Tab-separated table of C-alpha atoms in Angstrom:
chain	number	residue	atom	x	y	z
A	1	UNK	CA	-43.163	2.011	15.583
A	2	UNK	CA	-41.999	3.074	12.602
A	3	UNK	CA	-38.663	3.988	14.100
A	4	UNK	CA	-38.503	0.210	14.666
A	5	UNK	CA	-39.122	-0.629	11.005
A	6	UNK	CA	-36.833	1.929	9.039
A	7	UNK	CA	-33.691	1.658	10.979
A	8	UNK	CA	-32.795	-2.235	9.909
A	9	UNK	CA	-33.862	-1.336	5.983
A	10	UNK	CA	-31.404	2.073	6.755
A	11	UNK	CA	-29.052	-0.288	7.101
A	12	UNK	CA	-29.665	-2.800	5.003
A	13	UNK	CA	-29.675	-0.021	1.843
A	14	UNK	CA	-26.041	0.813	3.984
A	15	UNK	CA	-24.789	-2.473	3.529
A	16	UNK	CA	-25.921	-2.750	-0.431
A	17	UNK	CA	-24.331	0.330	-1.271
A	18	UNK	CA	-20.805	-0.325	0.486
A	19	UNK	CA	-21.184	-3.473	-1.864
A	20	UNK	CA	-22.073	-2.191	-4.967
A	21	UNK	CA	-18.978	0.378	-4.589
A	22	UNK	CA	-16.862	-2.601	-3.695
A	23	UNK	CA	-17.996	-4.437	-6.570
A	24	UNK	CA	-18.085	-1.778	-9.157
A	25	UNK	CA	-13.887	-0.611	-8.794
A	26	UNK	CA	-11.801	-2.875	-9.622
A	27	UNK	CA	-9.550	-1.421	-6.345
A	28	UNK	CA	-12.159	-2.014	-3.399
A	29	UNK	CA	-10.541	-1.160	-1.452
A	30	UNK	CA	-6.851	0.832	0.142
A	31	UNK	CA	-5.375	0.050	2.700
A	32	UNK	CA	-2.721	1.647	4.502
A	33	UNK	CA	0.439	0.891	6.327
A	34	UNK	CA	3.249	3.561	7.314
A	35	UNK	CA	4.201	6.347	9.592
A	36	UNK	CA	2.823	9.773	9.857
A	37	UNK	CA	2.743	10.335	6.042
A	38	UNK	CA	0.008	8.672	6.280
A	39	UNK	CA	-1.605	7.787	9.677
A	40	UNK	CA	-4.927	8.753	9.492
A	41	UNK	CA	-5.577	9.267	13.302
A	42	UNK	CA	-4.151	6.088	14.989
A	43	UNK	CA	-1.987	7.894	17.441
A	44	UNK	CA	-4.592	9.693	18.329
A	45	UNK	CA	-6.057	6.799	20.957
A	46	UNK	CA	-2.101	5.752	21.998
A	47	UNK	CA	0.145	7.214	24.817
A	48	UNK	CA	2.623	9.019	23.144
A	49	UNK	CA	3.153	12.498	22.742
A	50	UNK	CA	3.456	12.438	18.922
A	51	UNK	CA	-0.467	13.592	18.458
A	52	UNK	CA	-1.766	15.795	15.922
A	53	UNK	CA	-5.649	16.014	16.726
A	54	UNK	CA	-5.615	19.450	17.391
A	55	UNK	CA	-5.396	22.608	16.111
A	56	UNK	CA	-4.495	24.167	12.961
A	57	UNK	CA	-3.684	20.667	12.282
A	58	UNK	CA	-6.587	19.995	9.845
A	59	UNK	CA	-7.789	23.336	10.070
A	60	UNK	CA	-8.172	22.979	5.940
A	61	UNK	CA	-9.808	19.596	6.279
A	62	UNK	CA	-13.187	19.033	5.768
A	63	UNK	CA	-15.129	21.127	8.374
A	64	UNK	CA	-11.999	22.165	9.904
A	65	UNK	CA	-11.428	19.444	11.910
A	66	UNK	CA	-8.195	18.140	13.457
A	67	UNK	CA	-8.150	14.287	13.034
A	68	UNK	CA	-4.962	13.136	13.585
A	69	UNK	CA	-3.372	13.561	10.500
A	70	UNK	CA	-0.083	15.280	10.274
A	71	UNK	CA	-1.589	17.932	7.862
A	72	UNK	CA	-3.427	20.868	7.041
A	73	UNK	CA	-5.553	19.048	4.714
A	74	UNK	CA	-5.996	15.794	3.868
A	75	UNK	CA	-2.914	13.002	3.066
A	76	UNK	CA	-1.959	10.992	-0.159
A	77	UNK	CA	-4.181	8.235	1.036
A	78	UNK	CA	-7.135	10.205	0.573
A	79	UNK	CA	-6.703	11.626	-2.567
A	80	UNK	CA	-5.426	8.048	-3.784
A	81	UNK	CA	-8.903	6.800	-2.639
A	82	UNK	CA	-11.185	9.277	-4.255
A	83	UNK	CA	-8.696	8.861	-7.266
A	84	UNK	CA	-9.705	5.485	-7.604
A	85	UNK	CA	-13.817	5.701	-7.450
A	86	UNK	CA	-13.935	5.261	-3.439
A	87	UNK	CA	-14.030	7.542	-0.464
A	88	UNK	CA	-12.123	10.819	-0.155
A	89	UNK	CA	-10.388	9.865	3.125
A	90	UNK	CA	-9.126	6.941	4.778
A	91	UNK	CA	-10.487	6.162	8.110
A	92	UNK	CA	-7.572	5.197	11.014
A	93	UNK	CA	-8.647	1.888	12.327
A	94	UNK	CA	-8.150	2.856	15.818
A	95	UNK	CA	-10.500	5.751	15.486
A	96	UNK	CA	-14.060	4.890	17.639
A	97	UNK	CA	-16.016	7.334	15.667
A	98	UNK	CA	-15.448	4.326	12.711
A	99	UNK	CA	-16.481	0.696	12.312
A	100	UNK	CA	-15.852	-2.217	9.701
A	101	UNK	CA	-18.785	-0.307	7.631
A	102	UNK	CA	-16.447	2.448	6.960
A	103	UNK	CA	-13.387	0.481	7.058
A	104	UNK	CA	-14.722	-2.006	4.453
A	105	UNK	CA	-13.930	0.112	1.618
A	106	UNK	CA	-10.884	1.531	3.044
A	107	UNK	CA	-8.499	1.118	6.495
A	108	UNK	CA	-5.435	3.209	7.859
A	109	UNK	CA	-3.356	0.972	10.059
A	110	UNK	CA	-0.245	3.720	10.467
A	111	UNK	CA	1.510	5.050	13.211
A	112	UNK	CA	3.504	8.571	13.189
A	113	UNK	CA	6.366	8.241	14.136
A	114	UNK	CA	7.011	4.341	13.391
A	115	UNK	CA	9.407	2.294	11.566
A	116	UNK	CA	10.596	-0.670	9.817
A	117	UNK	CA	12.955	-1.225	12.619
A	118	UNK	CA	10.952	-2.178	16.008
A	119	UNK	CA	13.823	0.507	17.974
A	120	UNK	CA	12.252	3.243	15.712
A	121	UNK	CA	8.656	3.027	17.059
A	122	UNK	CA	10.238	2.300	20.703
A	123	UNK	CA	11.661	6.149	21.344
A	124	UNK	CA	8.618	7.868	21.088
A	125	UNK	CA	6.605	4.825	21.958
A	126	UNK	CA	3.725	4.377	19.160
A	127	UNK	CA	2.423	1.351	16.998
A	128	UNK	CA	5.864	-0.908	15.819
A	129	UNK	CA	5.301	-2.141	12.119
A	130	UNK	CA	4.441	-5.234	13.476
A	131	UNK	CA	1.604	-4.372	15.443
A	132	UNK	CA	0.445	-2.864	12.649
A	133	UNK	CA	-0.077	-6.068	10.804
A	134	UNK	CA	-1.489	-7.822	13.681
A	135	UNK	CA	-4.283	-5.309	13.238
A	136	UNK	CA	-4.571	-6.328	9.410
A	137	UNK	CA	-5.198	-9.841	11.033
A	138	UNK	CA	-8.061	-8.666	13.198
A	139	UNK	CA	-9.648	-6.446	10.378
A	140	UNK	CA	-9.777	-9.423	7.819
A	141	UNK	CA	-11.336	-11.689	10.470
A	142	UNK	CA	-13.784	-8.544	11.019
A	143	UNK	CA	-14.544	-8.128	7.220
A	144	UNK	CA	-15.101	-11.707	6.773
A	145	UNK	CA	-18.239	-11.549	9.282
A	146	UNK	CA	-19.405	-8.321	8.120
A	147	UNK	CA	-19.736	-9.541	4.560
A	148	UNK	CA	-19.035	-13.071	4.444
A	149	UNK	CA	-15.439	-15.163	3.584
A	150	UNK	CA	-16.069	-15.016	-0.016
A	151	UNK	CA	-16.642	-10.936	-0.482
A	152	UNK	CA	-14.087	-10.511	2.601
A	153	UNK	CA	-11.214	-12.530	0.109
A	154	UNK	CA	-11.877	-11.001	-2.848
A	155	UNK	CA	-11.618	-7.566	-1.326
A	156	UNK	CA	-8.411	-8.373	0.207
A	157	UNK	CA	-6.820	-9.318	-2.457
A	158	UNK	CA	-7.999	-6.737	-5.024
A	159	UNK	CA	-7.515	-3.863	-2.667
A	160	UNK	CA	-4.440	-1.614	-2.932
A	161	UNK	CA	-2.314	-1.835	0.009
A	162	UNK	CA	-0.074	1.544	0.498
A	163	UNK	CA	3.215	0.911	2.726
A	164	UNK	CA	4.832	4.579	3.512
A	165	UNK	CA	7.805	4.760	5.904
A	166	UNK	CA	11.290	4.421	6.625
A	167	UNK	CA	12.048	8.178	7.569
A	168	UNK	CA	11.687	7.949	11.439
A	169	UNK	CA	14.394	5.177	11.256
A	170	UNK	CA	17.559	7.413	9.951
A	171	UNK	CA	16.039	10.507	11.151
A	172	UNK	CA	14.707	9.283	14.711
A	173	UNK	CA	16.795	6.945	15.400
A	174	UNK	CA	19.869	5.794	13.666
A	175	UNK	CA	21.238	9.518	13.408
A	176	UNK	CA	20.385	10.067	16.554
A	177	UNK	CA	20.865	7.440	18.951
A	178	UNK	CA	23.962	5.255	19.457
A	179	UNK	CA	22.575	1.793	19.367
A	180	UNK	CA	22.108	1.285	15.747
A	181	UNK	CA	25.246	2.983	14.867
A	182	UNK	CA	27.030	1.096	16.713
A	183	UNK	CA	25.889	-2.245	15.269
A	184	UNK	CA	25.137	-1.063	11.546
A	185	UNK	CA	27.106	0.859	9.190
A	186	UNK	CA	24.646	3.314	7.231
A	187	UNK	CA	24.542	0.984	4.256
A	188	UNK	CA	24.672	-1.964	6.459
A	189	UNK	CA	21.618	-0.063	8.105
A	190	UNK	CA	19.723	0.200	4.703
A	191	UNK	CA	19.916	-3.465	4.176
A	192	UNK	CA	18.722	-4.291	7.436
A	193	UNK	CA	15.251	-2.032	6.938
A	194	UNK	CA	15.132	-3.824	3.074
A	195	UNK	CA	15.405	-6.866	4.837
A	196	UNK	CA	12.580	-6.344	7.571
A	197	UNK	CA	10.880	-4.627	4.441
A	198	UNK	CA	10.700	-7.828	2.208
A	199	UNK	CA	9.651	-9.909	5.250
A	200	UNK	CA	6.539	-7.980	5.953
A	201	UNK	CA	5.872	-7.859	2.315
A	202	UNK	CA	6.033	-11.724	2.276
A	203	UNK	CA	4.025	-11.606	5.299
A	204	UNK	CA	1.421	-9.564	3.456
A	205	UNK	CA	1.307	-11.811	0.421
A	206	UNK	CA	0.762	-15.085	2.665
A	207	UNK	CA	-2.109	-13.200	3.816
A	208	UNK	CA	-3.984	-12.898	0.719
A	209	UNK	CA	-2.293	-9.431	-0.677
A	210	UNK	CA	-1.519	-8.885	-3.900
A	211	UNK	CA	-1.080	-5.255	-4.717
A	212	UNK	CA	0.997	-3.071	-3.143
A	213	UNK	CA	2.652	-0.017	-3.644
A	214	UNK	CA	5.408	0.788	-1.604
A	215	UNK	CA	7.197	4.332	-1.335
A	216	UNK	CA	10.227	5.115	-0.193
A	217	UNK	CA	12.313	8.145	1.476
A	218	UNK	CA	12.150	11.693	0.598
A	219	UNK	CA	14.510	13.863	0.423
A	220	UNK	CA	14.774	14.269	3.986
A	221	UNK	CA	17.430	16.398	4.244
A	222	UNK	CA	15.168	19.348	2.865
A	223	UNK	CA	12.698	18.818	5.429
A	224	UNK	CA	12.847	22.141	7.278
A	225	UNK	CA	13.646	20.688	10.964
A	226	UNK	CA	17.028	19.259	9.222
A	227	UNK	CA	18.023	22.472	7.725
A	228	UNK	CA	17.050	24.294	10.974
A	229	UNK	CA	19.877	22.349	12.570
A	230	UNK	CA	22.615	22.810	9.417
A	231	UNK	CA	23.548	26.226	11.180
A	232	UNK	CA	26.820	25.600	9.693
A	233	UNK	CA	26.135	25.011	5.800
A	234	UNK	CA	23.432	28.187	6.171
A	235	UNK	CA	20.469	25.989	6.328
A	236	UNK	CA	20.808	24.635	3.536
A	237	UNK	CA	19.515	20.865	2.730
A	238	UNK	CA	21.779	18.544	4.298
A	239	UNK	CA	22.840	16.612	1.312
A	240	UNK	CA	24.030	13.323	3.403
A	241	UNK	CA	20.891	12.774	4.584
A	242	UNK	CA	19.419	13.349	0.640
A	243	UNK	CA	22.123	10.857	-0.653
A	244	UNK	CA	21.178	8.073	2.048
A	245	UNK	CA	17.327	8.777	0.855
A	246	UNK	CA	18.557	7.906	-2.789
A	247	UNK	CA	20.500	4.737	-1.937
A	248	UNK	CA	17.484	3.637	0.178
A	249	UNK	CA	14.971	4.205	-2.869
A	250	UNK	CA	17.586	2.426	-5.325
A	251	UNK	CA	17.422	-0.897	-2.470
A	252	UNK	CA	13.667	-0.773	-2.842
A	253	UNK	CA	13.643	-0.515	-6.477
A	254	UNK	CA	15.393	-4.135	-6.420
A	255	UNK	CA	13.451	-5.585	-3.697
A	256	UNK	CA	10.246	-5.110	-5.494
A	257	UNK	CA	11.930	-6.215	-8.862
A	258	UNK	CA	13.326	-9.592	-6.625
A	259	UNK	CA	9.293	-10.075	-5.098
A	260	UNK	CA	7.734	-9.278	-7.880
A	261	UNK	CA	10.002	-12.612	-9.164
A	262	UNK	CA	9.772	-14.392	-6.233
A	263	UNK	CA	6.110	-14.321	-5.483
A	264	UNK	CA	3.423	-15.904	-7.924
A	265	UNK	CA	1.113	-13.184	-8.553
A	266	UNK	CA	2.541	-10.338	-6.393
A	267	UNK	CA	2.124	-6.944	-8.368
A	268	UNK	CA	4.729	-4.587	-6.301
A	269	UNK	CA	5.454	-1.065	-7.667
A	270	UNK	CA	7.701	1.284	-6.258
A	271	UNK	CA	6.054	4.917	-5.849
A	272	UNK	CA	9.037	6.823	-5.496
A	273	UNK	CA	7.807	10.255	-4.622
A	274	UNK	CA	12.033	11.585	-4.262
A	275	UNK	CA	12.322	12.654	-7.357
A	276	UNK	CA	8.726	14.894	-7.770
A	277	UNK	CA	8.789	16.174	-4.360
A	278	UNK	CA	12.951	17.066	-5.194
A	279	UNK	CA	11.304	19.042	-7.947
A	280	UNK	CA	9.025	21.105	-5.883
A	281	UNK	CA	11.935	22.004	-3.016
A	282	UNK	CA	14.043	22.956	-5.757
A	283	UNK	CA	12.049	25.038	-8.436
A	284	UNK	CA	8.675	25.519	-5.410
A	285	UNK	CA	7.502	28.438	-8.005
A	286	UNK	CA	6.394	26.623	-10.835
A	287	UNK	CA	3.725	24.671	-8.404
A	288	UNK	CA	2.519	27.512	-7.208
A	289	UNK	CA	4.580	28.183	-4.059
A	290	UNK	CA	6.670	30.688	-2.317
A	291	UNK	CA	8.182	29.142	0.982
A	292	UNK	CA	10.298	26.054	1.211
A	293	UNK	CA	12.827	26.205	4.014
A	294	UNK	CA	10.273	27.149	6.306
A	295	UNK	CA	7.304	25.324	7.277
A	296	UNK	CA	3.303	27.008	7.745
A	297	UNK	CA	3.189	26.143	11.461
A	298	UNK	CA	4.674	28.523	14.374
A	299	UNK	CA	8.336	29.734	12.924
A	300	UNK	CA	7.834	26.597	10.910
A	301	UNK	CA	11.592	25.970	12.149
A	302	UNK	CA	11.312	23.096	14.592
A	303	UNK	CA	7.912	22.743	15.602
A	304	UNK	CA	5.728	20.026	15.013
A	305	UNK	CA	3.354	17.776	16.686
A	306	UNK	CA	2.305	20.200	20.193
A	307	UNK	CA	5.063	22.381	19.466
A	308	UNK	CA	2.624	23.391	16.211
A	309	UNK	CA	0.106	25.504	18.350
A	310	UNK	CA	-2.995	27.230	17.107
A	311	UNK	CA	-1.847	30.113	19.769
A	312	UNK	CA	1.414	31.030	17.413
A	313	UNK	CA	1.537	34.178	16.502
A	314	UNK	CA	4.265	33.332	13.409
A	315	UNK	CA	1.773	30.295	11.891
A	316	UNK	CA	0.993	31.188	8.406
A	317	UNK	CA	-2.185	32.576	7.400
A	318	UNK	CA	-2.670	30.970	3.756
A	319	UNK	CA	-0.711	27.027	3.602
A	320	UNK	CA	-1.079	26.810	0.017
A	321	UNK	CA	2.063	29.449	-0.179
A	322	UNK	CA	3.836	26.748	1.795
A	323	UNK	CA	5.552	23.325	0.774
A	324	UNK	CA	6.090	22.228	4.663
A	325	UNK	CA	2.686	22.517	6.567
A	326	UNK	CA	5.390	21.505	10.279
A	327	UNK	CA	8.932	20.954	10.351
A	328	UNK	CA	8.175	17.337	9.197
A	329	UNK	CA	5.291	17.281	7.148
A	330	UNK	CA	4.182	18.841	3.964
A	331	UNK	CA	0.816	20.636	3.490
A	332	UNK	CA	-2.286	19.413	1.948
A	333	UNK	CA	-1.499	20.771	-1.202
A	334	UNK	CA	2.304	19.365	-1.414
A	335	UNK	CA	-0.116	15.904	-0.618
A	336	UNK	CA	-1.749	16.624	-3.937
A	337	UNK	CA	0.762	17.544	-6.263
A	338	UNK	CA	2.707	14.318	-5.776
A	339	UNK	CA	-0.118	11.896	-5.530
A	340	UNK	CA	-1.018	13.425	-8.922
A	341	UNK	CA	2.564	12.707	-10.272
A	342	UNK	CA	1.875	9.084	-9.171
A	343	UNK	CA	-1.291	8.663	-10.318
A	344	UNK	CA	-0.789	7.900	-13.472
A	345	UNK	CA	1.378	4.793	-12.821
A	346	UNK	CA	-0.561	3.416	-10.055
A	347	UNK	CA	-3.860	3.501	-12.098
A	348	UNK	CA	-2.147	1.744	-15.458
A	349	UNK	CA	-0.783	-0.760	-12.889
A	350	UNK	CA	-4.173	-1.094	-10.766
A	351	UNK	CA	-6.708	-0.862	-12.487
């Protein structure tokens, strides 16, 4: 009998915690939209073959557990998170092992492997961008009968909403299928994915959202797949695709000044991580590093995703020596460094 008693008060003293935490930050809540930088586990429950819940992926995580993310460790959502007063990871809303509960105080809606352009997401068949929002629709309906319209508004509109992506569509797509190319010059290209960007931000903000931080491209051409391929220039960073990242993060820079105008109440800030993570490929010593054109997993040439298996005899024994945890992805501790170089402005701007 007294089973019967203590499990409603459980959680009921749930329930009152979750909102007393939402109540005491003044950021409830983050909330996540992207590709693999920071999908939490979404892909996880899809069919595609772009997975990472297995190992060593996550063998640093807590309890050494693979959960999807494309890491050793944990992603910059999660440190954002327990930056701000909440939870030190991001749950993926697709993810059974969670419920609105968990995702009250924080949601992952990202798909590796997506992109701003709906082609992107098509050639290795995960979540498209849209999708992603229609999910955002079905949460807020969720939170508002978990803990009533008026809570459920307030949270969504104080929460900070992270949008991370736009990789997969030069390096998945436009560079290497002909469709695009053949409709889009590479600037033309930019403006399209600036274009679809602004929409969904508008989108967003007709939803109730009203701050965002949006980050752009890296510079891709360092990533250690890319320089792999440059047999020709002796591996070195393929400095095209690092100018096209630039010219990208320059277009989002003026779409969030032009929002930021155009949108009563919209607080949009550009994260730009180029410039920080730049710094670490170029000079990886001073953070504490000592490989860069290599990444942790298997020859950490090419391999990512179930190419990155635990059975490897070449993967790396200590990832903290490492900038590049796969050919794609940097480690838990790259994560880390650059949230912590961002910090700083998000927080003045958030808080």
């Amino acid at each position: 009998m007294a089973y019967t008693y203590t499990t409603p008060w459980l959680l009921v003293v749930t329930e009152l915690l979750i909102l007393v935490s939402i109540t005491k930050s003044k950021v409830p809540a983050i909330i996540v939209f992207g590709d693999s930088t920071v999908d939490a586990g979404n892909n996880n429950v899809i069919s595609t073959l772009l997975k990472s819940n297995f190992r060593p992926y996550g063998r640093d995580f807590a309890g050494g557990r693979p959960t999807g993310r494309f890491s050793n460790g944990r992603i910059p959502p999660d440190f954002i998170s327990e930056a701000f007063g909440l939870k030190p990871t991001v749950p993926a809303y697709l993810d059974p092992a969670y419920d609105i509960a968990d995702f009250a105080t924080g949601v992952c809606f990202a798909s590796a492997g997506t992109g701003y352009d709906n082609a992107t997401s098509d050639v290795l068949n995960v979540i498209p961008f849209w999708k992603e929002l229609e999910y955002y629709k079905e949460y807020q309906n969720k939170l508002r009968a978990y803990v009533g319209k008026d809570k459920a508004n307030e949270i969504l509109s104080e929460a900070l909403y992270l949008m991370s992506l736009g990789t997969n569509d030069f390096l998945e797509n436009y560079y290497i299928l002909p469709k695009r190319q053949s409709q889009f010059t590479v600037e033309q290209y930019e403006d399209f994915l600036i274009g679809l960007a602004g929409n969904f931000i508008r989108e967003l903000y007709s939803l109730g959202v009203r701050k965002i931080s949006l980050t752009g491209l890296p510079p891709m051409g360092c990533l250690p797949l890319e320089r792999a391929i440059n047999i020709l220039d002796q591996n070195k960073c393929v400095e095209k695709y690092n100018n096209v990242a630039l010219e990208f993060n320059r277009k989002l820079n003026g779409l969030v000044k032009r929002l930021n105008k155009e949108l009563r109440g919209l607080r949009l800030v550009s994260a730009d991580a180029y410039k920080i993570f730049n710094q670490i490929i170029k000079r990886p010593s001073l953070y504490g590093f000592d490989v860069v054109e290599k990444a942790c997993c298997s020859t950490g040439t090419f391999e990512m995703s179930y190419l990155c298996s635990e059975h490897s005899p070449f993967t790396c024994s200590d990832a903290n020596k490492y900038v590049f945890w796969d050919a794609f992805h940097p480690t838990e501790k790259t994560n880390h460094i650059i949230v912590n170089h961002l910090l700083d402005k998000l927080q003045a701007y958030f808080r």
